[in-house]
Every structure is written in C-alpha cells, then in structure tokens.
GROMACS .gro file of N, CA, C and O in nm:
model
  456
    1UNK      N    1   4.938  -2.846 -13.562
    1UNK     CA    2   4.946  -2.853 -13.703
    1UNK      C    3   4.815  -2.839 -13.761
    1UNK      O    4   4.808  -2.770 -13.866
    2UNK      N    5   4.708  -2.912 -13.732
    2UNK     CA    6   4.587  -2.878 -13.788
    2UNK      C    7   4.530  -2.745 -13.811
    2UNK      O    8   4.501  -2.704 -13.886
    3UNK      N    9   4.541  -2.673 -13.675
    3UNK     CA   10   4.521  -2.520 -13.678
    3UNK      C   11   4.591  -2.457 -13.788
    3UNK      O   12   4.551  -2.353 -13.855
    4UNK      N   13   4.739  -2.481 -13.792
    4UNK     CA   14   4.814  -2.397 -13.899
    4UNK      C   15   4.768  -2.426 -14.046
    4UNK      O   16   4.752  -2.358 -14.119
    5UNK      N   17   4.733  -2.544 -14.087
    5UNK     CA   18   4.685  -2.581 -14.182
    5UNK      C   19   4.538  -2.527 -14.228
    5UNK      O   20   4.536  -2.488 -14.352
    6UNK      N   21   4.459  -2.540 -14.128
    6UNK     CA   22   4.327  -2.469 -14.144
    6UNK      C   23   4.338  -2.329 -14.155
    6UNK      O   24   4.280  -2.265 -14.258
    7UNK      N   25   4.427  -2.236 -14.099
    7UNK     CA   26   4.442  -2.119 -14.109
    7UNK      C   27   4.496  -2.077 -14.252
    7UNK      O   28   4.447  -1.988 -14.343
    8UNK      N   29   4.584  -2.148 -14.295
    8UNK     CA   30   4.654  -2.126 -14.434
    8UNK      C   31   4.549  -2.160 -14.545
    8UNK      O   32   4.510  -2.106 -14.653
    9UNK      N   33   4.446  -2.245 -14.519
    9UNK     CA   34   4.333  -2.302 -14.633
    9UNK      C   35   4.249  -2.191 -14.631
    9UNK      O   36   4.215  -2.143 -14.716
   10UNK      N   37   4.184  -2.126 -14.508
   10UNK     CA   38   4.120  -2.011 -14.482
   10UNK      C   39   4.179  -1.883 -14.585
   10UNK      O   40   4.120  -1.836 -14.661
   11UNK      N   41   4.283  -1.866 -14.551
   11UNK     CA   42   4.377  -1.742 -14.620
   11UNK      C   43   4.363  -1.752 -14.749
   11UNK      O   44   4.322  -1.672 -14.817
   12UNK      N   45   4.416  -1.884 -14.804
   12UNK     CA   46   4.410  -1.902 -14.946
   12UNK      C   47   4.279  -1.887 -15.014
   12UNK      O   48   4.255  -1.828 -15.116
   13UNK      N   49   4.162  -1.941 -14.944
   13UNK     CA   50   4.042  -1.950 -15.014
   13UNK      C   51   3.992  -1.764 -15.023
   13UNK      O   52   3.925  -1.723 -15.104
   14UNK      N   53   4.023  -1.696 -14.910
   14UNK     CA   54   3.990  -1.567 -14.890
   14UNK      C   55   4.071  -1.471 -15.013
   14UNK      O   56   4.010  -1.391 -15.077
   15UNK      N   57   4.167  -1.534 -15.048
   15UNK     CA   58   4.265  -1.437 -15.134
   15UNK      C   59   4.193  -1.481 -15.268
   15UNK      O   60   4.193  -1.425 -15.368
   16UNK      N   61   4.157  -1.627 -15.304
   16UNK     CA   62   4.095  -1.659 -15.430
   16UNK      C   63   3.956  -1.574 -15.445
   16UNK      O   64   3.948  -1.503 -15.566
   17UNK      N   65   3.875  -1.564 -15.341
   17UNK     CA   66   3.740  -1.474 -15.374
   17UNK      C   67   3.782  -1.344 -15.397
   17UNK      O   68   3.710  -1.293 -15.483
   18UNK      N   69   3.878  -1.287 -15.299
   18UNK     CA   70   3.918  -1.126 -15.334
   18UNK      C   71   3.943  -1.112 -15.472
   18UNK      O   72   3.898  -1.024 -15.542
   19UNK      N   73   4.046  -1.192 -15.514
   19UNK     CA   74   4.104  -1.157 -15.652
   19UNK      C   75   3.997  -1.190 -15.757
   19UNK      O   76   3.997  -1.115 -15.859
   20UNK      N   77   3.916  -1.309 -15.750
   20UNK     CA   78   3.820  -1.339 -15.858
   20UNK      C   79   3.717  -1.219 -15.862
   20UNK      O   80   3.656  -1.172 -15.961
   21UNK      N   81   3.676  -1.177 -15.738
   21UNK     CA   82   3.572  -1.068 -15.740
   21UNK      C   83   3.630  -0.930 -15.789
   21UNK      O   84   3.565  -0.889 -15.892
   22UNK      N   85   3.772  -0.902 -15.777
   22UNK     CA   86   3.818  -0.775 -15.861
   22UNK      C   87   3.833  -0.785 -16.015
   22UNK      O   88   3.795  -0.711 -16.081
   23UNK      N   89   3.853  -0.922 -16.055
   23UNK     CA   90   3.858  -0.932 -16.186
   23UNK      C   91   3.750  -0.961 -16.257
   23UNK      O   92   3.733  -0.928 -16.373
   24UNK      N   93   3.652  -1.029 -16.167
   24UNK     CA   94   3.510  -1.051 -16.227
   24UNK      C   95   3.420  -0.908 -16.277
   24UNK      O   96   3.334  -0.913 -16.342
   25UNK      N   97   3.467  -0.812 -16.180
   25UNK     CA   98   3.382  -0.716 -16.165
   25UNK      C   99   3.413  -0.636 -16.334
   25UNK      O  100   3.299  -0.585 -16.366
   26UNK      N  101   3.534  -0.629 -16.354
   26UNK     CA  102   3.576  -0.551 -16.478
   26UNK      C  103   3.478  -0.396 -16.502
   26UNK      O  104   3.484  -0.369 -16.622
   27UNK      N  105   3.464  -0.339 -16.387
   27UNK     CA  106   3.393  -0.218 -16.421
   27UNK      C  107   3.488  -0.088 -16.466
   27UNK      O  108   3.612  -0.109 -16.410
   28UNK      N  109   3.452  -0.032 -16.553
   28UNK     CA  110   3.514   0.092 -16.581
   28UNK      C  111   3.438   0.247 -16.565
   28UNK      O  112   3.333   0.214 -16.590
   29UNK      N  113   3.522   0.320 -16.541
   29UNK     CA  114   3.465   0.451 -16.506
   29UNK      C  115   3.464   0.534 -16.673
   29UNK      O  116   3.552   0.525 -16.744
   30UNK      N  117   3.369   0.611 -16.673
   30UNK     CA  118   3.335   0.682 -16.793
   30UNK      C  119   3.293   0.821 -16.779
   30UNK      O  120   3.213   0.851 -16.694
   31UNK      N  121   3.381   0.938 -16.846
   31UNK     CA  122   3.349   1.050 -16.787
   31UNK      C  123   3.292   1.147 -16.917
   31UNK      O  124   3.345   1.112 -17.031
   32UNK      N  125   3.186   1.239 -16.900
   32UNK     CA  126   3.120   1.281 -16.991
   32UNK      C  127   3.078   1.409 -16.947
   32UNK      O  128   3.068   1.442 -16.838
   33UNK      N  129   3.032   1.507 -17.039
   33UNK     CA  130   2.995   1.642 -17.021
   33UNK      C  131   2.912   1.667 -17.153
   33UNK      O  132   2.919   1.634 -17.270
   34UNK      N  133   2.790   1.752 -17.123
   34UNK     CA  134   2.709   1.795 -17.242
   34UNK      C  135   2.785   1.904 -17.327
   34UNK      O  136   2.763   1.929 -17.436
   35UNK      N  137   2.837   1.990 -17.253
   35UNK     CA  138   2.936   2.080 -17.313
   35UNK      C  139   3.076   2.098 -17.241
   35UNK      O  140   3.104   2.054 -17.108
   36UNK      N  141   3.179   2.138 -17.333
   36UNK     CA  142   3.328   2.146 -17.277
   36UNK      C  143   3.389   2.290 -17.262
   36UNK      O  144   3.507   2.280 -17.248
   37UNK      N  145   3.302   2.382 -17.285
   37UNK     CA  146   3.339   2.507 -17.294
   37UNK      C  147   3.266   2.586 -17.179
   37UNK      O  148   3.149   2.595 -17.180
   38UNK      N  149   3.330   2.658 -17.079
   38UNK     CA  150   3.281   2.723 -16.990
   38UNK      C  151   3.237   2.871 -17.020
   38UNK      O  152   3.330   2.949 -17.042
   39UNK      N  153   3.118   2.925 -17.039
   39UNK     CA  154   3.097   3.036 -17.057
   39UNK      C  155   3.148   3.134 -16.949
   39UNK      O  156   3.164   3.110 -16.831
   40UNK      N  157   3.150   3.264 -16.971
   40UNK     CA  158   3.203   3.370 -16.888
   40UNK      C  159   3.097   3.373 -16.766
   40UNK      O  160   2.976   3.389 -16.792
   41UNK      N  161   3.114   3.352 -16.636
   41UNK     CA  162   3.052   3.337 -16.520
   41UNK      C  163   2.974   3.218 -16.497
   41UNK      O  164   2.899   3.199 -16.424
   42UNK      N  165   3.010   3.129 -16.597
   42UNK     CA  166   2.923   2.996 -16.594
   42UNK      C  167   2.995   2.863 -16.530
   42UNK      O  168   3.122   2.890 -16.471
   43UNK      N  169   2.926   2.756 -16.574
   43UNK     CA  170   2.999   2.613 -16.523
   43UNK      C  171   2.959   2.512 -16.628
   43UNK      O  172   2.884   2.545 -16.701
   44UNK      N  173   3.035   2.422 -16.565
   44UNK     CA  174   2.992   2.297 -16.655
   44UNK      C  175   2.984   2.176 -16.572
   44UNK      O  176   3.077   2.156 -16.462
   45UNK      N  177   2.892   2.094 -16.596
   45UNK     CA  178   2.868   1.980 -16.507
   45UNK      C  179   2.932   1.853 -16.585
   45UNK      O  180   2.918   1.827 -16.706
   46UNK      N  181   3.041   1.781 -16.519
   46UNK     CA  182   3.071   1.663 -16.551
   46UNK      C  183   3.037   1.543 -16.475
   46UNK      O  184   2.976   1.547 -16.356
   47UNK      N  185   3.034   1.461 -16.557
   47UNK     CA  186   2.945   1.309 -16.506
   47UNK      C  187   3.045   1.197 -16.523
   47UNK      O  188   3.058   1.167 -16.636
   48UNK      N  189   3.063   1.134 -16.398
   48UNK     CA  190   3.156   1.016 -16.387
   48UNK      C  191   3.036   0.895 -16.380
   48UNK      O  192   2.971   0.908 -16.274
   49UNK      N  193   3.041   0.811 -16.472
   49UNK     CA  194   2.977   0.688 -16.444
   49UNK      C  195   3.035   0.554 -16.445
   49UNK      O  196   3.136   0.536 -16.519
   50UNK      N  197   2.972   0.438 -16.391
   50UNK     CA  198   3.040   0.307 -16.399
   50UNK      C  199   2.929   0.237 -16.445
   50UNK      O  200   2.814   0.212 -16.382
   51UNK      N  201   2.947   0.142 -16.540
   51UNK     CA  202   2.833   0.046 -16.582
   51UNK      C  203   2.847  -0.081 -16.511
   51UNK      O  204   2.928  -0.090 -16.416
   52UNK      N  205   2.762  -0.144 -16.518
   52UNK     CA  206   2.704  -0.303 -16.437
   52UNK      C  207   2.673  -0.296 -16.294
   52UNK      O  208   2.673  -0.397 -16.240
   53UNK      N  209   2.687  -0.186 -16.237
   53UNK     CA  210   2.654  -0.183 -16.080
   53UNK      C  211   2.602  -0.058 -16.029
   53UNK      O  212   2.636   0.065 -16.080
   54UNK      N  213   2.570  -0.037 -15.886
   54UNK     CA  214   2.559   0.056 -15.824
   54UNK      C  215   2.628   0.081 -15.700
   54UNK      O  216   2.736   0.011 -15.684
   55UNK      N  217   2.607   0.177 -15.631
   55UNK     CA  218   2.665   0.222 -15.487
   55UNK      C  219   2.801   0.261 -15.512
   55UNK      O  220   2.912   0.252 -15.435
   56UNK      N  221   2.856   0.330 -15.625
   56UNK     CA  222   2.965   0.376 -15.645
   56UNK      C  223   2.999   0.523 -15.594
   56UNK      O  224   2.907   0.590 -15.573
   57UNK      N  225   3.118   0.543 -15.545
   57UNK     CA  226   3.149   0.706 -15.482
   57UNK      C  227   3.262   0.721 -15.582
   57UNK      O  228   3.346   0.630 -15.628
   58UNK      N  229   3.294   0.843 -15.620
   58UNK     CA  230   3.396   0.883 -15.714
   58UNK      C  231   3.480   0.981 -15.629
   58UNK      O  232   3.466   1.066 -15.573
   59UNK      N  233   3.609   0.961 -15.706
   59UNK     CA  234   3.724   1.058 -15.698
   59UNK      C  235   3.774   1.135 -15.823
   59UNK      O  236   3.729   1.081 -15.943
   60UNK      N  237   3.776   1.246 -15.783
   60UNK     CA  238   3.777   1.357 -15.937
   60UNK      C  239   3.919   1.403 -15.932
   60UNK      O  240   3.975   1.451 -15.828
   61UNK      N  241   3.980   1.408 -16.041
   61UNK     CA  242   4.136   1.479 -16.056
   61UNK      C  243   4.111   1.568 -16.168
   61UNK      O  244   4.043   1.572 -16.255
   62UNK      N  245   4.210   1.648 -16.153
   62UNK     CA  246   4.229   1.769 -16.249
   62UNK      C  247   4.360   1.797 -16.266
   62UNK      O  248   4.478   1.776 -16.168
   63UNK      N  249   4.390   1.828 -16.414
   63UNK     CA  250   4.547   1.856 -16.433
   63UNK      C  251   4.521   1.995 -16.516
   63UNK      O  252   4.441   2.040 -16.574
   64UNK      N  253   4.640   2.078 -16.483
   64UNK     CA  254   4.634   2.235 -16.552
   64UNK      C  255   4.625   2.194 -16.718
   64UNK      O  256   4.589   2.280 -16.790
   65UNK      N  257   4.735   2.096 -16.753
   65UNK     CA  258   4.732   2.084 -16.891
   65UNK      C  259   4.768   1.913 -16.900
   65UNK      O  260   4.804   1.842 -16.824
   66UNK      N  261   4.762   1.850 -17.027
   66UNK     CA  262   4.774   1.712 -17.043
   66UNK      C  263   4.922   1.667 -17.000
   66UNK      O  264   4.913   1.564 -16.984
   67UNK      N  265   5.015   1.760 -17.007
   67UNK     CA  266   5.154   1.717 -16.957
   67UNK      C  267   5.163   1.724 -16.830
   67UNK      O  268   5.274   1.686 -16.771
   68UNK      N  269   5.086   1.802 -16.735
   68UNK     CA  270   5.086   1.807 -16.582
   68UNK      C  271   5.063   1.673 -16.520
   68UNK      O  272   4.990   1.603 -16.555
   69UNK      N  273   5.070   1.675 -16.386
   69UNK     CA  274   5.038   1.566 -16.304
   69UNK      C  275   4.888   1.586 -16.259
   69UNK      O  276   4.886   1.705 -16.219
   70UNK      N  277   4.819   1.482 -16.261
   70UNK     CA  278   4.672   1.478 -16.205
   70UNK      C  279   4.680   1.491 -16.065
   70UNK      O  280   4.756   1.454 -16.001
   71UNK      N  281   4.606   1.591 -16.007
   71UNK     CA  282   4.575   1.634 -15.852
   71UNK      C  283   4.445   1.572 -15.834
   71UNK      O  284   4.344   1.624 -15.873
   72UNK      N  285   4.457   1.517 -15.708
   72UNK     CA  286   4.316   1.482 -15.647
   72UNK      C  287   4.225   1.619 -15.610
   72UNK      O  288   4.280   1.669 -15.521
   73UNK      N  289   4.113   1.626 -15.666
   73UNK     CA  290   4.043   1.765 -15.603
   73UNK      C  291   3.927   1.721 -15.521
   73UNK      O  292   3.875   1.808 -15.434
   74UNK      N  293   3.853   1.608 -15.559
   74UNK     CA  294   3.756   1.546 -15.441
   74UNK      C  295   3.772   1.421 -15.443
   74UNK      O  296   3.816   1.328 -15.536
   75UNK      N  297   3.731   1.382 -15.316
   75UNK     CA  298   3.745   1.223 -15.289
   75UNK      C  299   3.636   1.151 -15.228
   75UNK      O  300   3.551   1.223 -15.151
   76UNK      N  301   3.573   1.037 -15.268
   76UNK     CA  302   3.468   0.962 -15.212
   76UNK      C  303   3.328   1.052 -15.206
   76UNK      O  304   3.257   1.021 -15.143
   77UNK      N  305   3.310   1.084 -15.340
   77UNK     CA  306   3.204   1.171 -15.354
   77UNK      C  307   3.076   1.085 -15.408
   77UNK      O  308   3.101   1.025 -15.508
   78UNK      N  309   2.953   1.087 -15.346
   78UNK     CA  310   2.866   1.027 -15.385
   78UNK      C  311   2.811   1.087 -15.533
   78UNK      O  312   2.830   1.202 -15.552
   79UNK      N  313   2.718   1.022 -15.630
   79UNK     CA  314   2.622   1.095 -15.704
   79UNK      C  315   2.689   1.118 -15.855
   79UNK      O  316   2.617   1.093 -15.959
   80UNK      N  317   2.831   1.099 -15.872
   80UNK     CA  318   2.879   1.123 -15.984
   80UNK      C  319   2.881   1.244 -16.058
   80UNK      O  320   2.906   1.232 -16.183
   81UNK      N  321   2.847   1.369 -16.012
   81UNK     CA  322   2.835   1.497 -16.085
   81UNK      C  323   2.925   1.585 -16.018
   81UNK      O  324   2.946   1.584 -15.905
   82UNK      N  325   2.990   1.630 -16.107
   82UNK     CA  326   3.104   1.757 -16.059
   82UNK      C  327   3.075   1.874 -16.134
   82UNK      O  328   3.083   1.874 -16.251
   83UNK      N  329   3.041   2.003 -16.084
   83UNK     CA  330   3.031   2.122 -16.140
   83UNK      C  331   3.164   2.182 -16.133
   83UNK      O  332   3.229   2.205 -16.026
   84UNK      N  333   3.210   2.230 -16.252
   84UNK     CA  334   3.357   2.306 -16.248
   84UNK      C  335   3.334   2.445 -16.307
   84UNK      O  336   3.255   2.458 -16.396
   85UNK      N  337   3.415   2.511 -16.251
   85UNK     CA  338   3.422   2.654 -16.280
   85UNK      C  339   3.554   2.686 -16.341
   85UNK      O  340   3.553   2.801 -16.403
   86UNK      N  341   3.643   2.634 -16.351
   86UNK     CA  342   3.760   2.659 -16.403
   86UNK      C  343   3.817   2.517 -16.517
   86UNK      O  344   3.775   2.421 -16.514
   87UNK      N  345   3.872   2.570 -16.634
   87UNK     CA  346   3.932   2.478 -16.735
   87UNK      C  347   4.028   2.401 -16.682
   87UNK      O  348   4.099   2.405 -16.571
   88UNK      N  349   4.054   2.307 -16.742
   88UNK     CA  350   4.159   2.182 -16.736
   88UNK      C  351   4.133   2.072 -16.788
   88UNK      O  352   4.031   2.039 -16.893
   89UNK      N  353   4.195   1.971 -16.749
   89UNK     CA  354   4.194   1.802 -16.799
   89UNK      C  355   4.129   1.764 -16.661
   89UNK      O  356   4.236   1.735 -16.589
   90UNK      N  357   4.023   1.702 -16.690
   90UNK     CA  358   3.954   1.631 -16.581
   90UNK      C  359   3.965   1.455 -16.596
   90UNK      O  360   3.941   1.446 -16.728
   91UNK      N  361   3.969   1.395 -16.494
   91UNK     CA  362   3.926   1.257 -16.489
   91UNK      C  363   3.872   1.197 -16.378
   91UNK      O  364   3.859   1.296 -16.273
   92UNK      N  365   3.811   1.079 -16.364
   92UNK     CA  366   3.763   1.012 -16.222
   92UNK      C  367   3.773   0.871 -16.218
   92UNK      O  368   3.822   0.837 -16.308
   93UNK      N  369   3.735   0.838 -16.113
   93UNK     CA  370   3.747   0.689 -16.081
   93UNK      C  371   3.640   0.658 -16.001
   93UNK      O  372   3.607   0.719 -15.903
   94UNK      N  373   3.588   0.529 -16.004
   94UNK     CA  374   3.501   0.497 -15.899
   94UNK      C  375   3.554   0.406 -15.802
   94UNK      O  376   3.643   0.342 -15.830
   95UNK      N  377   3.472   0.399 -15.676
   95UNK     CA  378   3.538   0.324 -15.576
   95UNK      C  379   3.406   0.265 -15.492
   95UNK      O  380   3.321   0.340 -15.480
   96UNK      N  381   3.401   0.137 -15.455
   96UNK     CA  382   3.313   0.088 -15.371
   96UNK      C  383   3.369  -0.038 -15.301
   96UNK      O  384   3.464  -0.111 -15.338
   97UNK      N  385   3.297  -0.089 -15.183
   97UNK     CA  386   3.330  -0.186 -15.108
   97UNK      C  387   3.417  -0.160 -14.992
   97UNK      O  388   3.474  -0.041 -14.959
   98UNK      N  389   3.459  -0.262 -14.911
   98UNK     CA  390   3.547  -0.265 -14.795
   98UNK      C  391   3.615  -0.401 -14.796
   98UNK      O  392   3.551  -0.463 -14.748
   99UNK      N  393   3.734  -0.378 -14.828
   99UNK     CA  394   3.824  -0.265 -14.878
   99UNK      C  395   3.796  -0.237 -15.005
   99UNK      O  396   3.701  -0.312 -15.076
  100UNK      N  397   3.804  -0.096 -15.032
  100UNK     CA  398   3.780  -0.045 -15.169
  100UNK      C  399   3.825  -0.086 -15.271
  100UNK      O  400   3.939  -0.120 -15.272
  101UNK      N  401   3.739  -0.149 -15.380
  101UNK     CA  402   3.777  -0.168 -15.517
  101UNK      C  403   3.766  -0.051 -15.587
  101UNK      O  404   3.657   0.006 -15.604
  102UNK      N  405   3.876   0.010 -15.662
  102UNK     CA  406   3.861   0.088 -15.741
  102UNK      C  407   3.851   0.055 -15.910
  102UNK      O  408   3.912  -0.048 -15.931
  103UNK      N  409   3.775   0.133 -15.982
  103UNK     CA  410   3.806   0.117 -16.116
  103UNK      C  411   3.919   0.181 -16.165
  103UNK      O  412   4.002   0.246 -16.108
  104UNK      N  413   3.965   0.147 -16.295
  104UNK     CA  414   4.045   0.229 -16.373
  104UNK      C  415   4.015   0.369 -16.368
  104UNK      O  416   3.897   0.407 -16.390
  105UNK      N  417   4.125   0.479 -16.398
  105UNK     CA  418   4.069   0.607 -16.407
  105UNK      C  419   4.020   0.627 -16.554
  105UNK      O  420   4.053   0.555 -16.640
  106UNK      N  421   3.921   0.721 -16.556
  106UNK     CA  422   3.848   0.731 -16.674
  106UNK      C  423   3.919   0.769 -16.781
  106UNK      O  424   4.047   0.821 -16.765
  107UNK      N  425   3.860   0.819 -16.905
  107UNK     CA  426   3.910   0.904 -16.985
  107UNK      C  427   3.943   1.015 -16.941
  107UNK      O  428   3.859   1.093 -16.873
  108UNK      N  429   4.022   1.111 -16.996
  108UNK     CA  430   4.051   1.229 -16.999
  108UNK      C  431   3.938   1.344 -17.041
  108UNK      O  432   3.912   1.293 -17.168
  109UNK      N  433   3.902   1.444 -16.996
  109UNK     CA  434   3.815   1.541 -17.066
  109UNK      C  435   3.869   1.695 -17.042
  109UNK      O  436   3.898   1.692 -16.922
  110UNK      N  437   3.879   1.742 -17.171
  110UNK     CA  438   3.958   1.864 -17.183
  110UNK      C  439   3.833   1.977 -17.152
  110UNK      O  440   3.744   1.946 -17.231
  111UNK      N  441   3.846   2.061 -17.054
  111UNK     CA  442   3.734   2.168 -17.021
  111UNK      C  443   3.800   2.300 -17.053
  111UNK      O  444   3.899   2.331 -16.990
  112UNK      N  445   3.737   2.389 -17.131
  112UNK     CA  446   3.811   2.520 -17.171
  112UNK      C  447   3.729   2.618 -17.097
  112UNK      O  448   3.591   2.601 -17.093
  113UNK      N  449   3.800   2.724 -17.066
  113UNK     CA  450   3.701   2.835 -17.009
  113UNK      C  451   3.719   2.970 -17.106
  113UNK      O  452   3.831   2.997 -17.135
  114UNK      N  453   3.623   3.025 -17.132
  114UNK     CA  454   3.635   3.152 -17.222
  114UNK      C  455   3.650   3.263 -17.135
  114UNK      O  456   3.621   3.281 -17.022
   0.00000   0.00000   0.00000
C-alpha cells in the first residue's frame, strides 16, 4: 500500500511540475520579414523568433491562400530563418525540451511573388 501511495504522489508532483512549466513559460512565436514581395528570380528571408528564452527549434508552415489549410514545410529547424522562393501565407512555431513544448503558432505573414 505504501508503494502505491508513493507512486501516486510522485506522479502527481510530476504532473504539477510539467503543467506549471508549460503555463509559466508563456512563450509566443513571432514571424517577421524585411520585405514581403519576392522579386523575379529572388527570395525573401522570414524570421521566426521566441521571446524570453533560447534553444528553440522551429516548424514552418505554408498555405496557398488564407482560406487553405496550412502544410508543414520544414520541421525542427534551428536558427529561426527560412528563405522562401514562392509566395504564400507563412507561419511558424517554436519547440524545445523533451518532451517538446510548443509555442502557439505565430501570426500569418503573406508573401507575394512578382
């Protein structure tokens, strides 16, 4: 009986620590670009960043239009910069830790191609 009670107590404490870590982190992803129009034969660099901490890796998403479903185009990428050659609606999210804690998905950023 002691063993069962001890196991439940440890499980409870681990759950509390995990939940409080995720809530306390409160990190959000932000997507920016210096320009949002891709010139002929050119590219645009998108930057995904997360405030308040380091060691994030990033997932990148693209939609054909604002009404289409987002598709994962890159996963677990370090650095936070994505060079794009085609227009679309882009977003990102940060992830870190084991098990992975993800931020909310960033704002959408529309990139146009000329």
